[in-house]
PDB file of C-alpha atoms in Angstrom:
ATOM      1  CA  MET A   1      -6.881 -13.690   8.420  1.00 96.00           C
ATOM      2  CA  ARG A   2      -6.779  -9.912   8.465  1.00 98.00           C
ATOM      3  CA  ILE A   3      -4.053  -8.269  10.533  1.00 98.00           C
ATOM      4  CA  VAL A   4      -4.481  -4.700  11.732  1.00 98.00           C
ATOM      5  CA  ARG A   5      -2.279  -2.257  13.585  1.00 98.00           C
ATOM      6  CA  PHE A   6      -4.185   0.164  15.789  1.00 97.00           C
ATOM      7  CA  SER A   7      -4.168   2.676  18.600  1.00 94.00           C
ATOM      8  CA  PRO A   8      -6.249   1.341  21.514  1.00 92.00           C
ATOM      9  CA  PRO A   9      -9.027   3.541  22.899  1.00 89.00           C
ATOM     10  CA  THR A  10      -8.323   5.821  25.848  1.00 86.00           C
ATOM     11  CA  GLY A  11      -8.258   3.918  29.125  1.00 80.00           C
ATOM     12  CA  SER A  12      -7.424   0.550  27.586  1.00 85.00           C
ATOM     13  CA  LYS A  13      -5.309  -1.895  29.602  1.00 82.00           C
ATOM     14  CA  LEU A  14      -3.029  -2.066  26.577  1.00 84.00           C
ATOM     15  CA  GLY A  15      -2.015   1.563  27.068  1.00 83.00           C
ATOM     16  CA  SER A  16      -1.652   4.071  24.270  1.00 83.00           C
ATOM     17  CA  ASP A  17       1.126   2.488  22.191  1.00 90.00           C
ATOM     18  CA  PRO A  18       0.287   1.006  18.770  1.00 94.00           C
ATOM     19  CA  HIS A  19      -0.806  -2.601  18.932  1.00 95.00           C
ATOM     20  CA  PHE A  20      -1.460  -5.428  16.494  1.00 97.00           C
ATOM     21  CA  GLY A  21      -4.711  -7.309  16.247  1.00 97.00           C
ATOM     22  CA  ILE A  22      -6.890  -9.625  14.200  1.00 97.00           C
ATOM     23  CA  LEU A  23     -10.013  -8.348  12.507  1.00 97.00           C
ATOM     24  CA  GLU A  24     -12.429 -11.077  13.568  1.00 94.00           C
ATOM     25  CA  ASP A  25     -15.380  -9.747  11.572  1.00 86.00           C
ATOM     26  CA  ASP A  26     -16.416  -6.413  10.171  1.00 83.00           C
ATOM     27  CA  ALA A  27     -16.894  -4.932  13.618  1.00 91.00           C
ATOM     28  CA  SER A  28     -14.377  -6.256  16.179  1.00 96.00           C
ATOM     29  CA  ILE A  29     -10.636  -6.614  16.734  1.00 97.00           C
ATOM     30  CA  THR A  30      -8.884  -9.109  19.008  1.00 97.00           C
ATOM     31  CA  ALA A  31      -5.516  -7.848  20.230  1.00 96.00           C
ATOM     32  CA  ILE A  32      -2.457 -10.043  19.695  1.00 96.00           C
ATOM     33  CA  ALA A  33       0.667 -10.076  21.816  1.00 92.00           C
ATOM     34  CA  SER A  34       3.316  -8.870  19.343  1.00 92.00           C
ATOM     35  CA  ASP A  35       4.215  -8.073  15.756  1.00 94.00           C
ATOM     36  CA  PRO A  36       3.087 -11.133  13.753  1.00 95.00           C
ATOM     37  CA  LEU A  37       5.987 -10.719  11.346  1.00 94.00           C
ATOM     38  CA  TYR A  38       8.378 -11.635  14.133  1.00 92.00           C
ATOM     39  CA  ALA A  39       6.444 -13.828  16.556  1.00 91.00           C
ATOM     40  CA  GLU A  40       3.766 -16.485  16.636  1.00 91.00           C
ATOM     41  CA  ILE A  41       0.262 -15.055  16.776  1.00 93.00           C
ATOM     42  CA  PHE A  42      -1.108 -15.217  20.319  1.00 90.00           C
ATOM     43  CA  ARG A  43      -4.571 -13.824  20.909  1.00 91.00           C
ATOM     44  CA  GLN A  44      -5.011 -11.700  24.023  1.00 91.00           C
ATOM     45  CA  LYS A  45      -8.178 -11.230  26.056  1.00 90.00           C
ATOM     46  CA  GLU A  46      -8.767  -7.671  24.904  1.00 93.00           C
ATOM     47  CA  VAL A  47     -11.405  -7.266  22.196  1.00 94.00           C
ATOM     48  CA  PHE A  48     -12.340  -3.861  20.776  1.00 94.00           C
ATOM     49  CA  ALA A  49     -15.095  -2.592  18.551  1.00 95.00           C
ATOM     50  CA  LEU A  50     -13.589  -1.494  15.261  1.00 96.00           C
ATOM     51  CA  LYS A  51     -15.345   1.870  15.582  1.00 94.00           C
ATOM     52  CA  ASP A  52     -13.571   2.538  18.898  1.00 94.00           C
ATOM     53  CA  VAL A  53      -9.979   2.265  17.648  1.00 96.00           C
ATOM     54  CA  ARG A  54      -7.857   4.216  15.209  1.00 96.00           C
ATOM     55  CA  LEU A  55      -6.426   2.027  12.477  1.00 98.00           C
ATOM     56  CA  LEU A  56      -2.783   2.707  11.595  1.00 98.00           C
ATOM     57  CA  ALA A  57      -0.685   1.603   8.650  1.00 98.00           C
ATOM     58  CA  PRO A  58      -0.725  -2.192   9.114  1.00 98.00           C
ATOM     59  CA  VAL A  59       3.015  -2.332   8.517  1.00 96.00           C
ATOM     60  CA  ILE A  60       5.865   0.161   8.612  1.00 88.00           C
ATOM     61  CA  PRO A  61       8.451  -1.239   6.192  1.00 88.00           C
ATOM     62  CA  ARG A  62      11.703  -2.010   7.982  1.00 86.00           C
ATOM     63  CA  SER A  63      13.802  -0.749   5.104  1.00 93.00           C
ATOM     64  CA  LYS A  64      11.941   0.107   1.886  1.00 97.00           C
ATOM     65  CA  VAL A  65       8.901   0.236  -0.329  1.00 98.00           C
ATOM     66  CA  VAL A  66       9.711  -1.216  -3.747  1.00 98.00           C
ATOM     67  CA  CYS A  67       7.466   0.039  -6.549  1.00 98.00           C
ATOM     68  CA  VAL A  68       6.807  -1.179 -10.075  1.00 97.00           C
ATOM     69  CA  GLY A  69       6.181   1.386 -12.802  1.00 93.00           C
ATOM     70  CA  LYS A  70       4.085   0.985 -15.957  1.00 91.00           C
ATOM     71  CA  ASN A  71       2.784  -2.458 -14.975  1.00 94.00           C
ATOM     72  CA  TYR A  72      -0.583  -1.987 -16.708  1.00 90.00           C
ATOM     73  CA  ALA A  73      -0.479  -1.567 -20.493  1.00 84.00           C
ATOM     74  CA  ASP A  74      -3.135   1.153 -20.510  1.00 81.00           C
ATOM     75  CA  HIS A  75      -1.201   3.154 -17.922  1.00 74.00           C
ATOM     76  CA  ALA A  76       2.028   2.836 -19.919  1.00 68.00           C
ATOM     77  CA  ALA A  77       0.134   4.209 -22.922  1.00 72.00           C
ATOM     78  CA  GLU A  78      -1.330   7.170 -21.029  1.00 76.00           C
ATOM     79  CA  MET A  79       2.180   8.037 -19.828  1.00 70.00           C
ATOM     80  CA  GLY A  80       3.361   8.100 -23.440  1.00 68.00           C
ATOM     81  CA  GLY A  81       5.475   4.971 -23.314  1.00 73.00           C
ATOM     82  CA  GLU A  82       5.608   1.355 -24.387  1.00 77.00           C
ATOM     83  CA  VAL A  83       5.001  -1.639 -22.169  1.00 83.00           C
ATOM     84  CA  PRO A  84       8.426  -2.369 -20.634  1.00 88.00           C
ATOM     85  CA  ALA A  85      10.242  -5.607 -21.437  1.00 93.00           C
ATOM     86  CA  GLU A  86      11.142  -5.950 -17.763  1.00 96.00           C
ATOM     87  CA  PRO A  87       9.643  -4.428 -14.611  1.00 96.00           C
ATOM     88  CA  ILE A  88      10.658  -0.829 -13.955  1.00 95.00           C
ATOM     89  CA  ILE A  89      11.429  -0.663 -10.250  1.00 97.00           C
ATOM     90  CA  PHE A  90      12.047   2.275  -7.934  1.00 97.00           C
ATOM     91  CA  ILE A  91      12.045   2.935  -4.190  1.00 97.00           C
ATOM     92  CA  LYS A  92       9.827   5.022  -1.929  1.00 98.00           C
ATOM     93  CA  PRO A  93      11.274   5.696   1.544  1.00 97.00           C
ATOM     94  CA  ASN A  94       9.602   4.024   4.497  1.00 97.00           C
ATOM     95  CA  THR A  95       9.089   7.515   5.944  1.00 97.00           C
ATOM     96  CA  SER A  96       6.484   8.135   3.232  1.00 98.00           C
ATOM     97  CA  VAL A  97       4.120   5.536   4.743  1.00 98.00           C
ATOM     98  CA  ILE A  98       0.894   6.601   6.461  1.00 98.00           C
ATOM     99  CA  GLY A  99      -2.252   4.712   7.398  1.00 98.00           C
ATOM    100  CA  PRO A 100      -5.952   4.799   6.568  1.00 99.00           C
ATOM    101  CA  GLU A 101      -7.716   8.108   7.200  1.00 98.00           C
ATOM    102  CA  ASP A 102      -4.335   9.830   7.692  1.00 98.00           C
ATOM    103  CA  LEU A 103      -3.782  13.167   5.958  1.00 99.00           C
ATOM    104  CA  ILE A 104      -1.812  13.376   2.715  1.00 99.00           C
ATOM    105  CA  GLN A 105       0.257  16.553   3.048  1.00 98.00           C
ATOM    106  CA  TRP A 106       0.484  18.756  -0.043  1.00 98.00           C
ATOM    107  CA  PRO A 107       4.128  19.911  -0.367  1.00 97.00           C
ATOM    108  CA  ASP A 108       4.924  23.577  -0.935  1.00 96.00           C
ATOM    109  CA  SER A 109       7.037  22.734  -3.972  1.00 96.00           C
ATOM    110  CA  SER A 110       4.275  21.059  -6.008  1.00 97.00           C
ATOM    111  CA  GLU A 111       1.234  22.363  -7.861  1.00 97.00           C
ATOM    112  CA  ARG A 112      -0.213  18.914  -8.641  1.00 98.00           C
ATOM    113  CA  ILE A 113      -0.304  15.679  -6.667  1.00 98.00           C
ATOM    114  CA  ASP A 114      -1.799  12.553  -8.234  1.00 98.00           C
ATOM    115  CA  HIS A 115      -3.365   9.341  -6.985  1.00 98.00           C
ATOM    116  CA  GLU A 116      -2.135   5.918  -8.124  1.00 98.00           C
ATOM    117  CA  ALA A 117      -4.187   2.964  -6.837  1.00 98.00           C
ATOM    118  CA  GLU A 118      -2.107  -0.159  -6.233  1.00 99.00           C
ATOM    119  CA  LEU A 119      -2.143  -3.673  -4.799  1.00 99.00           C
ATOM    120  CA  ALA A 120       0.635  -4.003  -2.218  1.00 99.00           C
ATOM    121  CA  VAL A 121       2.513  -7.131  -1.145  1.00 99.00           C
ATOM    122  CA  VAL A 122       3.954  -7.448   2.370  1.00 99.00           C
ATOM    123  CA  ILE A 123       7.081  -9.606   2.636  1.00 98.00           C
ATOM    124  CA  SER A 124       7.335 -12.094   5.507  1.00 98.00           C
ATOM    125  CA  LYS A 125      11.018 -13.023   5.684  1.00 97.00           C
ATOM    126  CA  ILE A 126      14.518 -12.177   4.523  1.00 98.00           C
ATOM    127  CA  CYS A 127      14.707 -13.359   0.939  1.00 98.00           C
ATOM    128  CA  LYS A 128      16.961 -13.205  -2.081  1.00 98.00           C
ATOM    129  CA  GLU A 129      16.650 -14.797  -5.545  1.00 98.00           C
ATOM    130  CA  VAL A 130      13.242 -16.345  -4.938  1.00 98.00           C
ATOM    131  CA  PRO A 131      11.979 -18.482  -7.867  1.00 98.00           C
ATOM    132  CA  ARG A 132       8.394 -17.761  -8.885  1.00 96.00           C
ATOM    133  CA  GLN A 133       7.170 -21.183  -7.763  1.00 97.00           C
ATOM    134  CA  LYS A 134       8.251 -20.358  -4.187  1.00 98.00           C
ATOM    135  CA  VAL A 135       7.131 -16.740  -3.846  1.00 98.00           C
ATOM    136  CA  ARG A 136       4.137 -17.654  -1.678  1.00 97.00           C
ATOM    137  CA  ASP A 137       6.672 -18.738   0.966  1.00 98.00           C
ATOM    138  CA  VAL A 138       7.869 -15.134   1.339  1.00 98.00           C
ATOM    139  CA  ILE A 139       4.500 -13.333   1.164  1.00 99.00           C
ATOM    140  CA  PHE A 140       2.938 -12.399   4.494  1.00 98.00           C
ATOM    141  CA  GLY A 141      -0.151 -10.962   2.844  1.00 99.00           C
ATOM    142  CA  PHE A 142      -1.673  -8.236   0.711  1.00 99.00           C
ATOM    143  CA  THR A 143      -2.966  -4.738   1.370  1.00 99.00           C
ATOM    144  CA  LEU A 144      -3.874  -1.585  -0.556  1.00 99.00           C
ATOM    145  CA  ALA A 145      -1.698   1.401  -1.343  1.00 99.00           C
ATOM    146  CA  ASN A 146      -1.749   4.798  -3.020  1.00 99.00           C
ATOM    147  CA  ASP A 147       1.510   5.745  -4.741  1.00 99.00           C
ATOM    148  CA  VAL A 148       0.984   9.496  -4.347  1.00 99.00           C
ATOM    149  CA  THR A 149       3.055  11.437  -6.867  1.00 98.00           C
ATOM    150  CA  ALA A 150       3.890  15.106  -7.350  1.00 98.00           C
ATOM    151  CA  ARG A 151       3.392  14.898 -11.091  1.00 96.00           C
ATOM    152  CA  ASP A 152       4.863  18.287 -11.943  1.00 96.00           C
ATOM    153  CA  LEU A 153       8.052  17.465 -10.046  1.00 96.00           C
ATOM    154  CA  GLN A 154       8.280  14.051 -11.697  1.00 94.00           C
ATOM    155  CA  LYS A 155       8.270  15.736 -15.101  1.00 92.00           C
ATOM    156  CA  LYS A 156      10.631  18.489 -13.974  1.00 94.00           C
ATOM    157  CA  ASP A 157      13.229  16.246 -12.337  1.00 94.00           C
ATOM    158  CA  GLY A 158      13.391  13.493 -14.943  1.00 87.00           C
ATOM    159  CA  GLN A 159      13.621  10.914 -12.163  1.00 90.00           C
ATOM    160  CA  TRP A 160      11.124   9.984  -9.504  1.00 91.00           C
ATOM    161  CA  SER A 161      12.714  10.091  -6.061  1.00 95.00           C
ATOM    162  CA  ARG A 162      11.548  13.545  -5.006  1.00 97.00           C
ATOM    163  CA  ALA A 163       8.147  13.341  -6.691  1.00 97.00           C
ATOM    164  CA  LYS A 164       7.242  10.091  -4.957  1.00 98.00           C
ATOM    165  CA  GLY A 165       9.270  10.339  -1.764  1.00 98.00           C
ATOM    166  CA  PHE A 166       7.587  13.060   0.288  1.00 98.00           C
ATOM    167  CA  ASP A 167       6.399  12.215   3.781  1.00 98.00           C
ATOM    168  CA  THR A 168       2.760  10.956   3.645  1.00 99.00           C
ATOM    169  CA  PHE A 169       3.061   9.952  -0.035  1.00 99.00           C
ATOM    170  CA  CYS A 170       2.495   6.235   0.582  1.00 99.00           C
ATOM    171  CA  PRO A 171      -0.836   5.502   2.275  1.00 99.00           C
ATOM    172  CA  ILE A 172      -1.138   1.783   3.101  1.00 99.00           C
ATOM    173  CA  GLY A 173      -3.984  -0.193   4.656  1.00 98.00           C
ATOM    174  CA  PRO A 174      -6.425  -0.686   6.154  1.00 99.00           C
ATOM    175  CA  TRP A 175      -5.210  -4.224   6.997  1.00 98.00           C
ATOM    176  CA  ILE A 176      -3.089  -7.090   5.711  1.00 99.00           C
ATOM    177  CA  ASP A 177      -5.053 -10.043   4.359  1.00 99.00           C
ATOM    178  CA  THR A 178      -2.948 -13.204   4.667  1.00 98.00           C
ATOM    179  CA  GLU A 179      -5.291 -15.309   2.519  1.00 98.00           C
ATOM    180  CA  PHE A 180      -5.971 -12.967  -0.407  1.00 98.00           C
ATOM    181  CA  VAL A 181      -5.128 -14.365  -3.862  1.00 98.00           C
ATOM    182  CA  PRO A 182      -4.831 -11.812  -6.696  1.00 98.00           C
ATOM    183  CA  GLY A 183      -6.821 -12.673  -9.804  1.00 97.00           C
ATOM    184  CA  GLU A 184      -9.800 -11.128 -11.540  1.00 97.00           C
ATOM    185  CA  GLN A 185     -10.584  -8.693  -8.707  1.00 98.00           C
ATOM    186  CA  LEU A 186     -11.347  -5.098  -9.637  1.00 98.00           C
ATOM    187  CA  ILE A 187      -9.059  -2.313  -8.402  1.00 99.00           C
ATOM    188  CA  THR A 188     -10.535   1.189  -8.369  1.00 99.00           C
ATOM    189  CA  ALA A 189      -9.760   4.719  -7.238  1.00 99.00           C
ATOM    190  CA  HIS A 190     -12.268   7.443  -6.427  1.00 99.00           C
ATOM    191  CA  VAL A 191     -11.506  11.142  -5.956  1.00 98.00           C
ATOM    192  CA  ASP A 192     -14.163  13.055  -4.053  1.00 98.00           C
ATOM    193  CA  GLY A 193     -16.617  10.269  -4.844  1.00 97.00           C
ATOM    194  CA  GLN A 194     -15.939  10.164  -8.593  1.00 98.00           C
ATOM    195  CA  LEU A 195     -14.531   7.004 -10.194  1.00 98.00           C
ATOM    196  CA  LYS A 196     -11.109   7.710 -11.737  1.00 98.00           C
ATOM    197  CA  GLN A 197      -9.362   4.332 -12.072  1.00 98.00           C
ATOM    198  CA  SER A 198     -10.756   0.862 -12.728  1.00 97.00           C
ATOM    199  CA  ALA A 199      -9.054  -2.340 -13.883  1.00 97.00           C
ATOM    200  CA  LYS A 200      -8.697  -6.005 -13.074  1.00 97.00           C
ATOM    201  CA  LEU A 201      -5.625  -7.160 -11.167  1.00 98.00           C
ATOM    202  CA  SER A 202      -5.196  -9.729 -13.928  1.00 96.00           C
ATOM    203  CA  ASP A 203      -4.470  -6.829 -16.305  1.00 95.00           C
ATOM    204  CA  MET A 204      -0.990  -6.477 -14.799  1.00 96.00           C
ATOM    205  CA  VAL A 205       1.802  -6.905 -17.342  1.00 96.00           C
ATOM    206  CA  PHE A 206       3.945  -8.717 -14.774  1.00 97.00           C
ATOM    207  CA  ASP A 207       2.137 -10.749 -12.119  1.00 97.00           C
ATOM    208  CA  VAL A 208       3.108 -10.890  -8.449  1.00 98.00           C
ATOM    209  CA  PRO A 209       5.285 -14.036  -8.712  1.00 98.00           C
ATOM    210  CA  PHE A 210       7.237 -12.526 -11.618  1.00 98.00           C
ATOM    211  CA  ILE A 211       7.698  -9.244  -9.755  1.00 98.00           C
ATOM    212  CA  ILE A 212       9.030 -10.895  -6.604  1.00 99.00           C
ATOM    213  CA  GLU A 213      11.348 -13.152  -8.592  1.00 99.00           C
ATOM    214  CA  PHE A 214      12.650 -10.125 -10.515  1.00 99.00           C
ATOM    215  CA  VAL A 215      13.063  -7.819  -7.520  1.00 99.00           C
ATOM    216  CA  THR A 216      14.862 -10.439  -5.412  1.00 99.00           C
ATOM    217  CA  LYS A 217      17.401 -10.942  -8.185  1.00 98.00           C
ATOM    218  CA  VAL A 218      18.285  -7.286  -7.647  1.00 98.00           C
ATOM    219  CA  MET A 219      18.009  -6.753  -3.890  1.00 98.00           C
ATOM    220  CA  THR A 220      17.436  -8.564  -0.634  1.00 98.00           C
ATOM    221  CA  LEU A 221      13.972  -8.077   0.824  1.00 98.00           C
ATOM    222  CA  LEU A 222      13.421  -7.914   4.576  1.00 97.00           C
ATOM    223  CA  PRO A 223      10.418  -8.798   6.756  1.00 97.00           C
ATOM    224  CA  GLY A 224       7.886  -5.993   6.466  1.00 97.00           C
ATOM    225  CA  ASP A 225       9.194  -4.650   3.173  1.00 98.00           C
ATOM    226  CA  VAL A 226       6.350  -3.718   0.846  1.00 98.00           C
ATOM    227  CA  ILE A 227       6.081  -4.069  -2.927  1.00 99.00           C
ATOM    228  CA  LEU A 228       3.649  -1.839  -4.829  1.00 99.00           C
ATOM    229  CA  THR A 229       2.656  -3.690  -7.987  1.00 98.00           C
ATOM    230  CA  GLY A 230       1.744  -0.821 -10.298  1.00 97.00           C
ATOM    231  CA  THR A 231      -1.294   1.288 -11.146  1.00 96.00           C
ATOM    232  CA  PRO A 232      -3.833   1.140 -13.988  1.00 96.00           C
ATOM    233  CA  SER A 233      -4.804   4.013 -16.262  1.00 92.00           C
ATOM    234  CA  GLY A 234      -6.825   6.940 -15.004  1.00 94.00           C
ATOM    235  CA  ILE A 235      -4.210   8.552 -12.800  1.00 96.00           C
ATOM    236  CA  GLY A 236      -4.902  12.185 -12.143  1.00 97.00           C
ATOM    237  CA  PRO A 237      -4.858  15.035  -9.668  1.00 98.00           C
ATOM    238  CA  MET A 238      -6.316  15.045  -6.200  1.00 98.00           C
ATOM    239  CA  ASN A 239      -7.927  18.156  -4.807  1.00 97.00           C
ATOM    240  CA  PRO A 240      -6.886  20.290  -1.838  1.00 97.00           C
ATOM    241  CA  LEU A 241      -9.021  19.322   1.174  1.00 98.00           C
ATOM    242  CA  GLY A 242     -10.443  16.444  -0.868  1.00 98.00           C
ATOM    243  CA  GLU A 243     -10.720  12.705  -0.305  1.00 99.00           C
ATOM    244  CA  VAL A 244      -9.221   9.784  -2.212  1.00 99.00           C
ATOM    245  CA  SER A 245     -10.059   6.108  -1.869  1.00 99.00           C
ATOM    246  CA  VAL A 246      -8.504   2.937  -3.257  1.00 99.00           C
ATOM    247  CA  SER A 247     -10.566  -0.267  -3.328  1.00 99.00           C
ATOM    248  CA  ILE A 248      -9.939  -3.878  -4.338  1.00 99.00           C
ATOM    249  CA  ASP A 249     -12.766  -6.396  -4.442  1.00 98.00           C
ATOM    250  CA  GLY A 250     -12.483  -8.817  -1.544  1.00 98.00           C
ATOM    251  CA  LEU A 251      -9.624  -6.910   0.069  1.00 98.00           C
ATOM    252  CA  GLY A 252     -11.048  -3.601   1.292  1.00 98.00           C
ATOM    253  CA  THR A 253     -10.927   0.164   0.886  1.00 99.00           C
ATOM    254  CA  LEU A 254      -8.182   2.615   1.831  1.00 99.00           C
ATOM    255  CA  ARG A 255      -9.364   6.194   2.395  1.00 99.00           C
ATOM    256  CA  ASN A 256      -7.344   9.337   2.960  1.00 99.00           C
ATOM    257  CA  ARG A 257      -7.947  13.061   3.100  1.00 99.00           C
ATOM    258  CA  VAL A 258      -5.745  15.632   1.377  1.00 98.00           C
ATOM    259  CA  SER A 259      -4.452  18.775   3.076  1.00 97.00           C
ATOM    260  CA  SER A 260      -4.783  22.276   1.728  1.00 94.00           C
ATOM    261  CA  ARG A 261      -2.207  23.259  -0.873  1.00 86.00           C
ATOM    262  CA  GLY A 262       1.165  24.072   0.668  1.00 68.00           C
TER     263      GLY A 262
END
C-alpha cells in the first residue's frame, strides 16, 4: 500500500486542507478519513486523478528526523574517513521537511549546497530499545529523502546542525510504501538529468534493523519520526534554478527544484 498526503483540487468536497489518501494505481488516489499513523484506514468516496492533486510530504515528523552518517563505505572514503564502528547519528529538525516538487531554498550564508540521496524509514509507534528481530513491528513504511547539506558550512562549523538544518533541507516523498522491503534495489540521484549517485541498498554498512535497534537504545522514537539511512558516494553540488531527483527501484522518484542562490 502506498500512502500519500495531498492538497485536493479546487472545489473538492474535502476542502483545501491537506488530506491523506491511498495511491490505488499510477494514476488515481482514494481519500482516507484521517492520518493512518493514528487511526484505522477508512476509504472515503472521493477519488482523484493523481495529475489533479498536489502531493505533499507524506509525513511531517512529530518530533525529529534522525540521520545516519557514513553508512556506505564508498561515501565514508570520499569524505576522507574510515567506516565507523557504530552508526554516526545526528538530527535534522522537522521544520526542514518539504515534499515532492517543493522548492529547495538556497540560504544566503552558503556558497554550495549538496544532494544526498537516501532511503527513509517512517516509524509507526512510540518505541524504545527495539531488538532487531522486532523492528518490523515499529516500521510504518519507507519513502525517499534528500539530506540537503550546505557543504561549505559543514566544513566551516565542524559540526552539522546548521549545514543540514535549514528550512527546506529535507525533501521527503512522494509517498510511503508500507510493503517495501530493502534489499538489492538501486538508489540513484540525478542533478539536472545527469547521474551523480548510484548504489545498491544492500551496500549499507548498517542495515535498517541494526539502525533502528541502535537508535532506540539512544532515544525514544515517536509515530511519524523519520530515519534517513545514509547516502552512497557521489555527493556533490546542486545548481541554482536546477533540478534534483532521488530514485529507488520499486519505491519511486522524489523530484525537487532549487531556488536561485541567496
